[in-house]
Amino acid sequence: MATAMAPRPLKLCCFRQVQHTRYRPALVPCGGTLPYLKHRFRVSCSGGEKWESSEVLVERGATGGLQSIDELEKGEVEEGERWWLKGLPQRYKLIGATSLAFVICNMDKVNLSVAIIPMSHQFGWNSSTAGLVQSSFFWGYALSQLPGGWLAKIFGGRKVLEVGVLTWSLATAVVPMAAGFMPGLVLSRVLVGIGEGVSPSAATDLIARSIPLEERSRAVAIVFGGLSVGSVLGLLLAPTIIQNYGWESVFYVFGLVGIIWCLIFEVVKEGQSLVNIEELFNINNNVSSKESLDTSLKEMGSSLKEVPWKAFFKSKAVWAMIYAHFCGSWGHYTCLSWLPTFFSEELNLNLTEAAWVSILPSLGSIIITSIAAPFADNLISNGVETTKVRKICQTIAFLSPATFMALSSIDLGLPPWEIVAFLTSGLALSSFALSGLYCTHQDISREYASILLGITNTVGAIPGILGVAMTGYLLDSTHSWSLSLFVPSIFFYLTGTVIWLLFASSEPQTFTD
């Protein structure tokens, strides 16, 4: 049983003194009241005190009252909860568990990029066939993006994430049994893609509901940064497992890990939902507090029966996100799928050495993410315009890998370790996108964040289908890693930078058809 803490009224007096960078000052009359459904919350005055946060939490208990997020989340501790989790806000536990799901997500994504080498030898696949097998994951990944966003709005990100992890884990475990039959193998990887495809939208929904703006860059970095950790663990563990127990074993082991996560996630309590101060008082639209509060709660807590698709595609900011996602995914997915083979063939490394070298970009990404997220949040907290911060971060994320790939693709007579260093640096710096593009969906609309990510991620999955397969085809045709792997990525990084700087925006938008 949870131990309930009696809600305490939050003093909002003199709120007009708060000059917040993301919201206009909201006027709250001293001694006034804030209506909420059948209850009325007293707004008390206490000698010039002011409340410094841009977002509040509405407590829905029978006694009513307003509390800060941390006060409310720390007020309840689950019976039997581990001592090291006591006192930790629920939103942090939820973000940590979601990040762990993303770790497992990329473990199950990269395991094939290692296993494909012995599988190709066993089944006699050429580069084109290997590319087809690896790209089949992205068929399911692309198909599930929009449904994932829609389902997250209807059922909540938590439930969608649980189903997604269970789906891709079971499909991963089936791969060895289907490997000898190409349609069965492709179908199993499509199912892995479907399960993993709903996860970004589910996570975006969780973040939009539970995390305030001033913590959002870090939350996104922690959750999506789990992908880099997953790549490291997958590339680190897969070769050892394969060499000792056969390539089939890596799919069984990684699939089991996902199933175990599903069982553990059941004990993690969902965090509370956020409501903006501006939404509570609706100072811009001149409607009553009662109507504004009801609208906010419906937006964050109820499913949407109508989605303003036309309004989405009329927005230049949305199109900028779509193209940026496509460009970033081209470089990311082609390198994720082909770097182990590139290092094995181009640098003459064995399976374990190639996989371990492939870890370096992901390790670098973890380091860069830990720098980029606080960097972005601190800029916003210090008054820098959110749009400017997102443009800076995304520009770094695009130009860095483009520069280092260009240096790697030119025949400068560089030793192998310098090429590895260049690629590691460029791909690691691309993690600035977690504080750029990946925050923009939530910046422009918390209400439609998961659906917007579903749209951009659908387009972003296309390079996984076309790019990964095309790389294998070009490699067979040209026998050049520069032309097949690096040149297309450089093109998209550069054009993506131009479009992003011209049209990207983090200004909140009201989407109405």
Short mmCIF file of C-alpha atoms in Angstrom, two decimals:
data_model
loop_
_atom_site.label_atom_id
_atom_site.label_comp_id
_atom_site.label_asym_id
_atom_site.label_seq_id
_atom_site.Cartn_x
_atom_site.Cartn_y
_atom_site.Cartn_z
CA MET A 1 0.00 0.00 0.00
CA ALA A 2 1.23 3.49 -0.79
CA THR A 3 1.64 5.97 2.03
CA ALA A 4 -0.34 9.05 1.03
CA MET A 5 0.90 12.49 1.96
CA ALA A 6 -1.71 15.15 2.55
CA PRO A 7 -1.45 17.78 -0.19
CA ARG A 8 -0.30 21.22 0.84
CA PRO A 9 -1.47 24.37 -0.96
CA LEU A 10 1.23 25.96 -3.11
CA LYS A 11 1.68 29.71 -2.66
CA LEU A 12 1.42 31.46 -6.00
CA CYS A 13 1.24 35.03 -4.71
CA CYS A 14 3.29 37.69 -6.50
CA PHE A 15 3.89 35.34 -9.44
CA ARG A 16 4.00 38.43 -11.65
CA GLN A 17 7.53 39.01 -10.33
CA VAL A 18 8.77 35.80 -11.97
CA GLN A 19 10.44 36.67 -15.27
CA HIS A 20 10.71 33.27 -16.90
CA THR A 21 12.44 32.90 -20.28
CA ARG A 22 9.84 30.54 -21.70
CA TYR A 23 6.59 31.96 -20.34
CA ARG A 24 5.17 35.42 -19.89
CA PRO A 25 4.58 36.41 -16.27
CA ALA A 26 1.22 35.12 -15.06
CA LEU A 27 -0.79 37.45 -12.79
CA VAL A 28 -2.25 35.77 -9.71
CA PRO A 29 -4.30 38.04 -7.41
CA CYS A 30 -3.31 37.87 -3.74
CA GLY A 31 -5.88 35.92 -1.77
CA GLY A 32 -7.54 34.77 -4.98
CA THR A 33 -8.83 31.33 -5.83
CA LEU A 34 -8.14 28.87 -8.61
CA PRO A 35 -11.19 26.77 -9.55
CA TYR A 36 -10.65 23.14 -10.41
CA LEU A 37 -13.58 20.89 -11.21
CA LYS A 38 -15.65 20.67 -8.00
CA HIS A 39 -12.87 22.00 -5.78
CA ARG A 40 -11.45 25.49 -5.33
CA PHE A 41 -7.83 26.02 -4.41
CA ARG A 42 -6.93 28.94 -2.17
CA VAL A 43 -4.10 31.17 -3.40
CA SER A 44 -2.53 32.65 -0.30
CA CYS A 45 -0.24 35.67 0.09
CA SER A 46 2.93 35.63 2.13
CA GLY A 47 4.94 38.81 2.00
CA GLY A 48 6.43 39.00 -1.44
CA GLU A 49 7.16 35.30 -1.88
CA LYS A 50 7.27 34.08 -5.43
CA TRP A 51 7.24 30.66 -7.02
CA GLU A 52 10.13 30.08 -9.40
CA SER A 53 9.02 27.10 -11.52
CA SER A 54 7.35 27.32 -14.91
CA GLU A 55 5.18 24.25 -14.41
CA VAL A 56 2.99 22.93 -11.62
CA LEU A 57 1.31 19.67 -10.83
CA VAL A 58 -2.38 19.39 -10.15
CA GLU A 59 -3.16 17.01 -7.31
CA ARG A 60 -6.44 15.24 -8.04
CA GLY A 61 -7.15 13.97 -4.52
CA ALA A 62 -10.41 14.64 -2.81
CA THR A 63 -8.86 17.22 -0.51
CA GLY A 64 -7.59 19.26 -3.45
CA GLY A 65 -4.56 21.52 -3.42
CA LEU A 66 -1.53 22.29 -5.54
CA GLN A 67 1.93 20.89 -5.00
CA SER A 68 5.26 21.10 -6.73
CA ILE A 69 6.31 18.07 -8.75
CA ASP A 70 9.07 16.96 -6.38
CA GLU A 71 6.89 17.41 -3.27
CA LEU A 72 4.15 15.20 -4.63
CA GLU A 73 6.35 12.51 -6.17
CA LYS A 74 8.47 12.15 -3.04
CA GLY A 75 5.36 11.91 -0.91
CA GLU A 76 4.58 8.35 -1.89
CA VAL A 77 6.86 5.36 -1.46
CA GLU A 78 5.85 1.94 -2.64
CA GLU A 79 5.81 -0.79 -0.03
CA GLY A 80 8.82 -3.07 -0.51
CA GLU A 81 10.65 -0.48 -2.60
CA ARG A 82 14.43 -0.79 -2.52
CA TRP A 83 16.17 1.55 -0.05
CA TRP A 84 18.27 3.15 -2.76
CA LEU A 85 15.12 4.21 -4.63
CA LYS A 86 13.34 5.78 -1.64
CA GLY A 87 12.97 9.53 -1.95
CA LEU A 88 13.76 9.48 -5.68
CA PRO A 89 11.03 11.30 -7.65
CA GLN A 90 8.86 8.94 -9.68
CA ARG A 91 9.68 10.72 -12.92
CA TYR A 92 13.37 9.90 -12.45
CA LYS A 93 12.62 6.23 -11.89
CA LEU A 94 10.43 6.18 -14.96
CA ILE A 95 13.05 7.90 -17.11
CA GLY A 96 15.72 5.49 -15.85
CA ALA A 97 13.60 2.44 -16.68
CA THR A 98 12.76 3.87 -20.10
CA SER A 99 16.43 4.49 -20.79
CA LEU A 100 17.15 0.86 -19.89
CA ALA A 101 14.55 -0.22 -22.45
CA PHE A 102 16.43 1.79 -25.07
CA VAL A 103 19.67 0.08 -24.04
CA ILE A 104 18.03 -3.27 -24.78
CA CYS A 105 16.52 -1.80 -27.95
CA ASN A 106 19.89 -1.14 -29.56
CA MET A 107 21.38 -4.37 -28.23
CA ASP A 108 18.75 -6.19 -30.28
CA LYS A 109 19.36 -3.85 -33.22
CA VAL A 110 23.15 -4.20 -33.45
CA ASN A 111 23.36 -7.92 -32.66
CA LEU A 112 22.59 -8.69 -36.31
CA SER A 113 25.30 -6.32 -37.55
CA VAL A 114 27.80 -8.61 -35.79
CA ALA A 115 26.04 -11.93 -36.38
CA ILE A 116 25.58 -11.13 -40.08
CA ILE A 117 29.26 -11.92 -40.69
CA PRO A 118 29.15 -15.62 -39.60
CA MET A 119 25.59 -15.93 -40.93
CA SER A 120 26.73 -14.74 -44.37
CA HIS A 121 29.52 -17.30 -44.36
CA GLN A 122 27.18 -20.10 -43.29
CA PHE A 123 24.39 -19.33 -45.75
CA GLY A 124 26.54 -17.98 -48.62
CA TRP A 125 25.09 -14.45 -48.69
CA ASN A 126 26.75 -11.67 -50.69
CA SER A 127 26.75 -8.00 -49.60
CA SER A 128 23.43 -7.29 -51.35
CA THR A 129 21.67 -10.16 -49.55
CA ALA A 130 23.24 -9.18 -46.22
CA GLY A 131 22.03 -5.62 -46.80
CA LEU A 132 18.53 -6.89 -47.54
CA VAL A 133 18.45 -8.91 -44.31
CA GLN A 134 19.66 -5.98 -42.23
CA SER A 135 17.30 -3.50 -43.88
CA SER A 136 14.24 -5.68 -43.19
CA PHE A 137 14.30 -4.45 -39.60
CA PHE A 138 13.57 -0.95 -40.84
CA TRP A 139 10.50 -2.06 -42.80
CA GLY A 140 8.74 -2.82 -39.55
CA TYR A 141 10.36 0.18 -37.89
CA ALA A 142 8.93 2.55 -40.50
CA LEU A 143 5.47 0.96 -40.50
CA SER A 144 5.04 1.27 -36.73
CA GLN A 145 6.02 4.92 -36.25
CA LEU A 146 2.67 6.62 -36.81
CA PRO A 147 0.63 3.85 -35.16
CA GLY A 148 3.04 4.06 -32.23
CA GLY A 149 2.44 7.79 -31.83
CA TRP A 150 -1.32 7.35 -32.07
CA LEU A 151 -1.38 4.45 -29.60
CA ALA A 152 0.77 6.42 -27.17
CA LYS A 153 -1.83 9.19 -27.18
CA ILE A 154 -4.70 6.74 -26.64
CA PHE A 155 -3.20 4.33 -24.11
CA GLY A 156 -0.23 6.29 -22.79
CA GLY A 157 3.45 5.81 -23.54
CA ARG A 158 3.99 3.36 -20.68
CA LYS A 159 1.68 0.65 -21.99
CA VAL A 160 2.87 1.06 -25.57
CA LEU A 161 6.49 0.79 -24.46
CA GLU A 162 5.82 -2.43 -22.53
CA VAL A 163 4.11 -4.08 -25.50
CA GLY A 164 6.88 -2.89 -27.82
CA VAL A 165 9.68 -4.35 -25.69
CA LEU A 166 7.86 -7.68 -25.35
CA THR A 167 7.23 -7.85 -29.11
CA TRP A 168 10.80 -7.17 -30.21
CA SER A 169 12.25 -9.46 -27.51
CA LEU A 170 10.15 -12.45 -28.57
CA ALA A 171 10.88 -11.75 -32.26
CA THR A 172 14.62 -11.56 -31.50
CA ALA A 173 14.54 -14.98 -29.85
CA VAL A 174 12.86 -16.43 -32.98
CA VAL A 175 15.60 -15.32 -35.41
CA PRO A 176 17.77 -18.49 -35.15
CA MET A 177 14.79 -20.73 -35.90
CA ALA A 178 13.88 -18.66 -38.97
CA ALA A 179 17.39 -18.01 -40.32
CA GLY A 180 17.39 -20.93 -42.78
CA PHE A 181 14.20 -19.70 -44.43
CA MET A 182 14.65 -16.20 -45.89
CA PRO A 183 10.98 -15.09 -45.72
CA GLY A 184 10.81 -16.25 -42.10
CA LEU A 185 14.04 -14.44 -41.23
CA VAL A 186 12.83 -11.24 -42.87
CA LEU A 187 9.48 -11.48 -41.06
CA SER A 188 11.16 -11.96 -37.69
CA ARG A 189 13.30 -8.86 -38.24
CA VAL A 190 10.25 -6.91 -39.40
CA LEU A 191 8.59 -7.80 -36.08
CA VAL A 192 11.67 -6.65 -34.20
CA GLY A 193 11.39 -3.37 -36.12
CA ILE A 194 7.70 -3.02 -35.28
CA GLY A 195 8.35 -3.51 -31.58
CA GLU A 196 11.24 -1.06 -31.53
CA GLY A 197 9.43 1.38 -33.81
CA VAL A 198 6.72 2.25 -31.30
CA SER A 199 9.27 2.92 -28.55
CA PRO A 200 10.50 6.43 -29.54
CA SER A 201 6.94 7.78 -29.66
CA ALA A 202 6.09 6.04 -26.38
CA ALA A 203 9.15 7.55 -24.71
CA THR A 204 8.40 10.98 -26.16
CA ASP A 205 4.89 10.77 -24.74
CA LEU A 206 6.27 9.85 -21.31
CA ILE A 207 8.74 12.75 -21.37
CA ALA A 208 6.16 15.27 -22.59
CA ARG A 209 3.75 14.23 -19.83
CA SER A 210 6.21 13.95 -16.97
CA ILE A 211 9.23 16.23 -17.49
CA PRO A 212 9.28 20.07 -17.19
CA LEU A 213 10.94 22.09 -19.94
CA GLU A 214 14.03 23.01 -17.93
CA GLU A 215 14.82 19.28 -17.47
CA ARG A 216 13.77 18.13 -20.92
CA SER A 217 17.14 18.11 -22.71
CA ARG A 218 18.60 15.93 -19.97
CA ALA A 219 15.61 13.61 -19.93
CA VAL A 220 15.75 13.14 -23.70
CA ALA A 221 19.52 12.63 -23.50
CA ILE A 222 19.18 10.00 -20.77
CA VAL A 223 16.43 8.07 -22.54
CA PHE A 224 17.72 8.20 -26.11
CA GLY A 225 21.30 8.05 -24.84
CA GLY A 226 20.41 4.52 -23.82
CA LEU A 227 20.69 3.68 -27.52
CA SER A 228 24.41 4.45 -27.44
CA VAL A 229 24.87 2.38 -24.30
CA GLY A 230 22.96 -0.44 -25.99
CA SER A 231 25.22 -0.25 -29.02
CA VAL A 232 28.28 -0.47 -26.78
CA LEU A 233 26.96 -3.43 -24.79
CA GLY A 234 25.66 -5.19 -27.90
CA LEU A 235 28.92 -4.82 -29.82
CA LEU A 236 30.91 -5.72 -26.72
CA LEU A 237 28.97 -8.83 -25.73
CA ALA A 238 27.85 -10.22 -29.09
CA PRO A 239 31.27 -11.31 -30.45
CA THR A 240 32.17 -13.15 -27.24
CA ILE A 241 28.81 -14.90 -27.09
CA ILE A 242 28.96 -15.81 -30.78
CA GLN A 243 32.51 -17.14 -30.68
CA ASN A 244 31.85 -19.24 -27.57
CA TYR A 245 28.30 -20.47 -28.17
CA GLY A 246 27.53 -19.80 -31.85
CA TRP A 247 25.74 -16.93 -33.55
CA GLU A 248 22.31 -18.33 -32.59
CA SER A 249 22.97 -17.83 -28.87
CA VAL A 250 23.21 -14.03 -29.07
CA PHE A 251 19.58 -13.79 -30.18
CA TYR A 252 18.38 -16.07 -27.38
CA VAL A 253 20.30 -14.18 -24.69
CA PHE A 254 19.35 -10.68 -25.83
CA GLY A 255 15.71 -11.69 -26.28
CA LEU A 256 15.62 -13.01 -22.70
CA VAL A 257 17.01 -9.74 -21.36
CA GLY A 258 14.07 -7.84 -22.88
CA ILE A 259 11.54 -10.21 -21.33
CA ILE A 260 13.17 -9.74 -17.91
CA TRP A 261 12.91 -5.96 -18.36
CA CYS A 262 9.16 -6.27 -18.93
CA LEU A 263 8.79 -8.03 -15.58
CA ILE A 264 10.87 -5.42 -13.75
CA PHE A 265 9.07 -2.49 -15.38
CA GLU A 266 5.83 -3.61 -13.76
CA VAL A 267 7.07 -2.40 -10.36
CA VAL A 268 7.99 1.09 -11.61
CA LYS A 269 5.21 3.51 -10.80
CA GLU A 270 4.24 6.05 -13.45
CA GLY A 271 5.09 9.68 -12.77
CA GLN A 272 2.61 12.52 -12.47
CA SER A 273 1.39 14.65 -15.37
CA LEU A 274 2.34 18.27 -15.86
CA VAL A 275 0.16 21.29 -16.50
CA ASN A 276 1.62 24.62 -17.65
CA ILE A 277 0.99 27.72 -15.55
CA GLU A 278 -0.05 29.52 -18.74
CA GLU A 279 -2.48 26.72 -19.49
CA LEU A 280 -3.93 27.00 -15.99
CA PHE A 281 -4.69 30.71 -16.34
CA ASN A 282 -4.79 30.93 -20.14
CA ILE A 283 -3.68 34.53 -20.05
CA ASN A 284 -3.34 34.66 -23.84
CA ASN A 285 -6.80 33.40 -24.81
CA ASN A 286 -8.96 35.25 -22.26
CA VAL A 287 -10.94 32.20 -21.18
CA SER A 288 -11.88 31.27 -17.65
CA SER A 289 -9.47 29.38 -15.38
CA LYS A 290 -11.98 26.56 -15.13
CA GLU A 291 -12.10 26.13 -18.91
CA SER A 292 -8.33 26.44 -19.28
CA LEU A 293 -7.61 23.85 -16.60
CA ASP A 294 -10.17 21.42 -18.01
CA THR A 295 -8.63 21.82 -21.47
CA SER A 296 -5.11 21.20 -20.20
CA LEU A 297 -6.09 18.05 -18.36
CA LYS A 298 -7.96 16.74 -21.40
CA GLU A 299 -4.98 17.44 -23.64
CA MET A 300 -2.56 15.55 -21.42
CA GLY A 301 -4.81 12.86 -20.04
CA SER A 302 -7.29 11.83 -22.71
CA SER A 303 -6.97 10.28 -26.13
CA LEU A 304 -7.30 12.34 -29.26
CA LYS A 305 -10.05 11.41 -31.65
CA GLU A 306 -9.00 13.93 -34.27
CA VAL A 307 -5.43 14.73 -35.23
CA PRO A 308 -4.77 17.94 -37.25
CA TRP A 309 -2.72 16.29 -39.99
CA LYS A 310 -3.17 19.18 -42.43
CA ALA A 311 -1.90 21.67 -39.86
CA PHE A 312 1.19 19.53 -39.26
CA PHE A 313 2.15 19.51 -42.91
CA LYS A 314 1.51 23.23 -43.33
CA SER A 315 4.17 23.99 -40.74
CA LYS A 316 7.67 24.79 -42.00
CA ALA A 317 9.06 23.75 -38.61
CA VAL A 318 7.53 20.28 -38.98
CA TRP A 319 9.00 19.87 -42.47
CA ALA A 320 12.39 20.96 -41.13
CA MET A 321 12.15 18.24 -38.46
CA ILE A 322 11.11 15.66 -41.06
CA TYR A 323 14.04 16.34 -43.37
CA ALA A 324 16.52 16.66 -40.51
CA HIS A 325 15.40 13.31 -39.15
CA PHE A 326 15.84 11.72 -42.58
CA CYS A 327 19.34 13.17 -42.99
CA GLY A 328 20.54 12.21 -39.54
CA SER A 329 19.13 8.70 -39.87
CA TRP A 330 20.89 8.09 -43.17
CA GLY A 331 24.31 8.51 -41.63
CA HIS A 332 23.38 6.79 -38.37
CA TYR A 333 21.70 3.67 -39.74
CA THR A 334 24.13 3.01 -42.57
CA CYS A 335 27.10 3.29 -40.21
CA LEU A 336 25.39 1.27 -37.49
CA SER A 337 24.76 -1.57 -39.93
CA TRP A 338 27.98 -1.50 -41.98
CA LEU A 339 30.79 -0.26 -39.74
CA PRO A 340 31.63 -3.73 -38.32
CA THR A 341 31.95 -5.05 -41.89
CA PHE A 342 33.90 -1.94 -42.94
CA PHE A 343 36.38 -2.36 -40.11
CA SER A 344 36.64 -6.11 -40.75
CA GLU A 345 37.31 -5.81 -44.49
CA GLU A 346 39.01 -2.43 -44.79
CA LEU A 347 41.20 -2.72 -41.68
CA ASN A 348 41.60 -6.52 -41.80
CA LEU A 349 40.25 -7.05 -38.28
CA ASN A 350 38.71 -10.27 -37.00
CA LEU A 351 35.12 -10.45 -35.74
CA THR A 352 35.89 -9.49 -32.14
CA GLU A 353 38.31 -6.70 -33.08
CA ALA A 354 35.90 -5.24 -35.66
CA ALA A 355 33.04 -5.25 -33.16
CA TRP A 356 35.15 -3.68 -30.43
CA VAL A 357 36.38 -0.91 -32.72
CA SER A 358 32.74 -0.31 -33.71
CA ILE A 359 32.03 0.39 -30.04
CA LEU A 360 34.14 3.53 -30.04
CA PRO A 361 31.57 5.85 -31.73
CA SER A 362 28.91 4.76 -29.25
CA LEU A 363 31.26 5.26 -26.30
CA GLY A 364 32.05 8.70 -27.64
CA SER A 365 28.32 9.40 -27.96
CA ILE A 366 27.78 8.66 -24.29
CA ILE A 367 30.46 11.19 -23.35
CA ILE A 368 29.18 13.84 -25.77
CA THR A 369 25.58 13.36 -24.63
CA SER A 370 26.58 14.00 -21.01
CA ILE A 371 28.07 17.31 -22.16
CA ALA A 372 25.48 18.40 -24.73
CA ALA A 373 22.38 18.00 -22.56
CA PRO A 374 23.51 20.21 -19.63
CA PHE A 375 24.97 22.63 -22.17
CA ALA A 376 21.57 23.03 -23.86
CA ASP A 377 19.57 23.18 -20.63
CA ASN A 378 21.91 25.77 -19.13
CA LEU A 379 21.67 27.98 -22.20
CA ILE A 380 17.88 27.89 -22.01
CA SER A 381 17.89 28.53 -18.25
CA ASN A 382 20.16 31.53 -18.80
CA GLY A 383 17.73 33.12 -21.23
CA VAL A 384 18.96 31.99 -24.64
CA GLU A 385 16.07 31.47 -27.04
CA THR A 386 15.09 27.81 -27.24
CA THR A 387 15.04 27.82 -31.05
CA LYS A 388 18.60 29.17 -31.15
CA VAL A 389 19.78 26.46 -28.75
CA ARG A 390 18.19 23.69 -30.83
CA LYS A 391 19.73 25.10 -34.03
CA ILE A 392 23.19 25.26 -32.48
CA CYS A 393 23.03 21.69 -31.21
CA GLN A 394 21.68 20.23 -34.45
CA THR A 395 24.20 22.08 -36.58
CA ILE A 396 27.01 20.56 -34.53
CA ALA A 397 25.31 17.16 -34.91
CA PHE A 398 25.34 17.46 -38.72
CA LEU A 399 28.55 19.27 -39.61
CA SER A 400 30.80 17.23 -37.32
CA PRO A 401 30.23 13.79 -38.92
CA ALA A 402 30.15 15.36 -42.40
CA THR A 403 33.60 16.86 -41.84
CA PHE A 404 35.18 13.72 -40.40
CA MET A 405 33.60 11.43 -43.00
CA ALA A 406 34.99 13.66 -45.73
CA LEU A 407 38.46 13.34 -44.22
CA SER A 408 38.04 9.56 -43.96
CA SER A 409 36.82 9.14 -47.54
CA ILE A 410 39.67 11.10 -49.16
CA ASP A 411 42.76 9.03 -49.87
CA LEU A 412 45.24 10.88 -47.67
CA GLY A 413 47.30 7.80 -46.88
CA LEU A 414 46.06 7.82 -43.31
CA PRO A 415 46.82 4.83 -41.09
CA PRO A 416 43.79 2.79 -39.95
CA TRP A 417 43.80 4.14 -36.42
CA GLU A 418 43.40 7.72 -37.68
CA ILE A 419 40.40 6.73 -39.80
CA VAL A 420 38.88 5.07 -36.72
CA ALA A 421 39.56 8.24 -34.71
CA PHE A 422 37.94 10.47 -37.35
CA LEU A 423 34.80 8.32 -37.62
CA THR A 424 34.55 7.99 -33.85
CA SER A 425 34.77 11.75 -33.35
CA GLY A 426 32.24 12.61 -36.05
CA LEU A 427 29.63 10.05 -35.06
CA ALA A 428 30.04 10.86 -31.36
CA LEU A 429 29.43 14.57 -31.97
CA SER A 430 26.27 13.70 -33.89
CA SER A 431 24.76 12.98 -30.46
CA PHE A 432 24.19 16.73 -30.11
CA ALA A 433 20.99 15.91 -32.02
CA LEU A 434 19.50 14.65 -28.73
CA SER A 435 19.53 18.26 -27.53
CA GLY A 436 18.50 19.57 -30.95
CA LEU A 437 16.06 17.73 -33.20
CA TYR A 438 14.87 15.23 -30.60
CA CYS A 439 13.73 17.95 -28.19
CA THR A 440 11.92 19.99 -30.82
CA HIS A 441 8.85 17.74 -31.01
CA GLN A 442 8.11 18.40 -27.33
CA ASP A 443 9.06 22.08 -27.59
CA ILE A 444 6.50 22.92 -30.27
CA SER A 445 3.65 20.77 -28.91
CA ARG A 446 3.52 18.67 -25.77
CA GLU A 447 0.04 17.59 -26.80
CA TYR A 448 1.11 16.11 -30.15
CA ALA A 449 4.76 15.34 -29.34
CA SER A 450 4.45 11.58 -29.73
CA ILE A 451 2.54 11.87 -33.01
CA LEU A 452 5.03 14.40 -34.40
CA LEU A 453 7.88 12.07 -33.54
CA GLY A 454 5.94 9.27 -35.20
CA ILE A 455 5.77 11.34 -38.39
CA THR A 456 9.44 12.33 -38.45
CA ASN A 457 10.61 8.90 -37.35
CA THR A 458 8.61 7.26 -40.13
CA VAL A 459 10.53 9.30 -42.67
CA GLY A 460 13.68 8.79 -40.60
CA ALA A 461 13.29 5.02 -40.96
CA ILE A 462 13.42 5.20 -44.77
CA PRO A 463 17.25 5.45 -44.79
CA GLY A 464 17.28 2.24 -42.79
CA ILE A 465 15.40 0.56 -45.62
CA LEU A 466 16.94 2.26 -48.65
CA GLY A 467 20.27 3.40 -47.27
CA VAL A 468 21.36 0.11 -45.69
CA ALA A 469 20.35 -1.92 -48.76
CA MET A 470 21.76 0.66 -51.17
CA THR A 471 25.09 0.64 -49.36
CA GLY A 472 25.38 -3.10 -49.96
CA TYR A 473 24.39 -2.72 -53.63
CA LEU A 474 26.86 0.14 -54.22
CA LEU A 475 29.57 -1.80 -52.45
CA ASP A 476 29.07 -4.76 -54.79
CA SER A 477 29.00 -2.42 -57.79
CA THR A 478 31.83 0.00 -56.99
CA HIS A 479 33.90 -1.86 -54.39
CA SER A 480 34.40 1.54 -52.81
CA TRP A 481 33.49 2.23 -49.19
CA SER A 482 33.82 5.97 -49.79
CA LEU A 483 31.20 6.03 -52.57
CA SER A 484 28.85 3.52 -50.96
CA LEU A 485 28.96 4.56 -47.29
CA PHE A 486 30.40 8.05 -46.79
CA VAL A 487 29.50 10.25 -49.78
CA PRO A 488 25.69 9.82 -49.47
CA SER A 489 25.85 10.55 -45.73
CA ILE A 490 27.92 13.69 -46.28
CA PHE A 491 25.39 14.96 -48.82
CA PHE A 492 22.45 14.55 -46.44
CA TYR A 493 24.30 16.02 -43.46
CA LEU A 494 25.10 19.19 -45.41
CA THR A 495 21.66 19.69 -46.94
CA GLY A 496 20.05 18.89 -43.58
CA THR A 497 22.08 21.65 -41.96
CA VAL A 498 20.86 24.23 -44.46
CA ILE A 499 17.19 23.30 -44.09
CA TRP A 500 17.44 23.19 -40.30
CA LEU A 501 19.00 26.64 -40.02
CA LEU A 502 16.43 28.17 -42.37
CA PHE A 503 13.17 26.67 -41.10
CA ALA A 504 13.55 24.95 -37.70
CA SER A 505 11.68 26.44 -34.76
CA SER A 506 10.95 25.51 -31.14
CA GLU A 507 8.18 28.05 -30.65
CA PRO A 508 5.03 26.36 -29.26
CA GLN A 509 2.48 25.94 -32.03
CA THR A 510 -1.27 25.49 -32.00
CA PHE A 511 -2.18 22.93 -34.65
CA THR A 512 -5.73 23.30 -35.93
CA ASP A 513 -7.07 22.15 -39.30
#
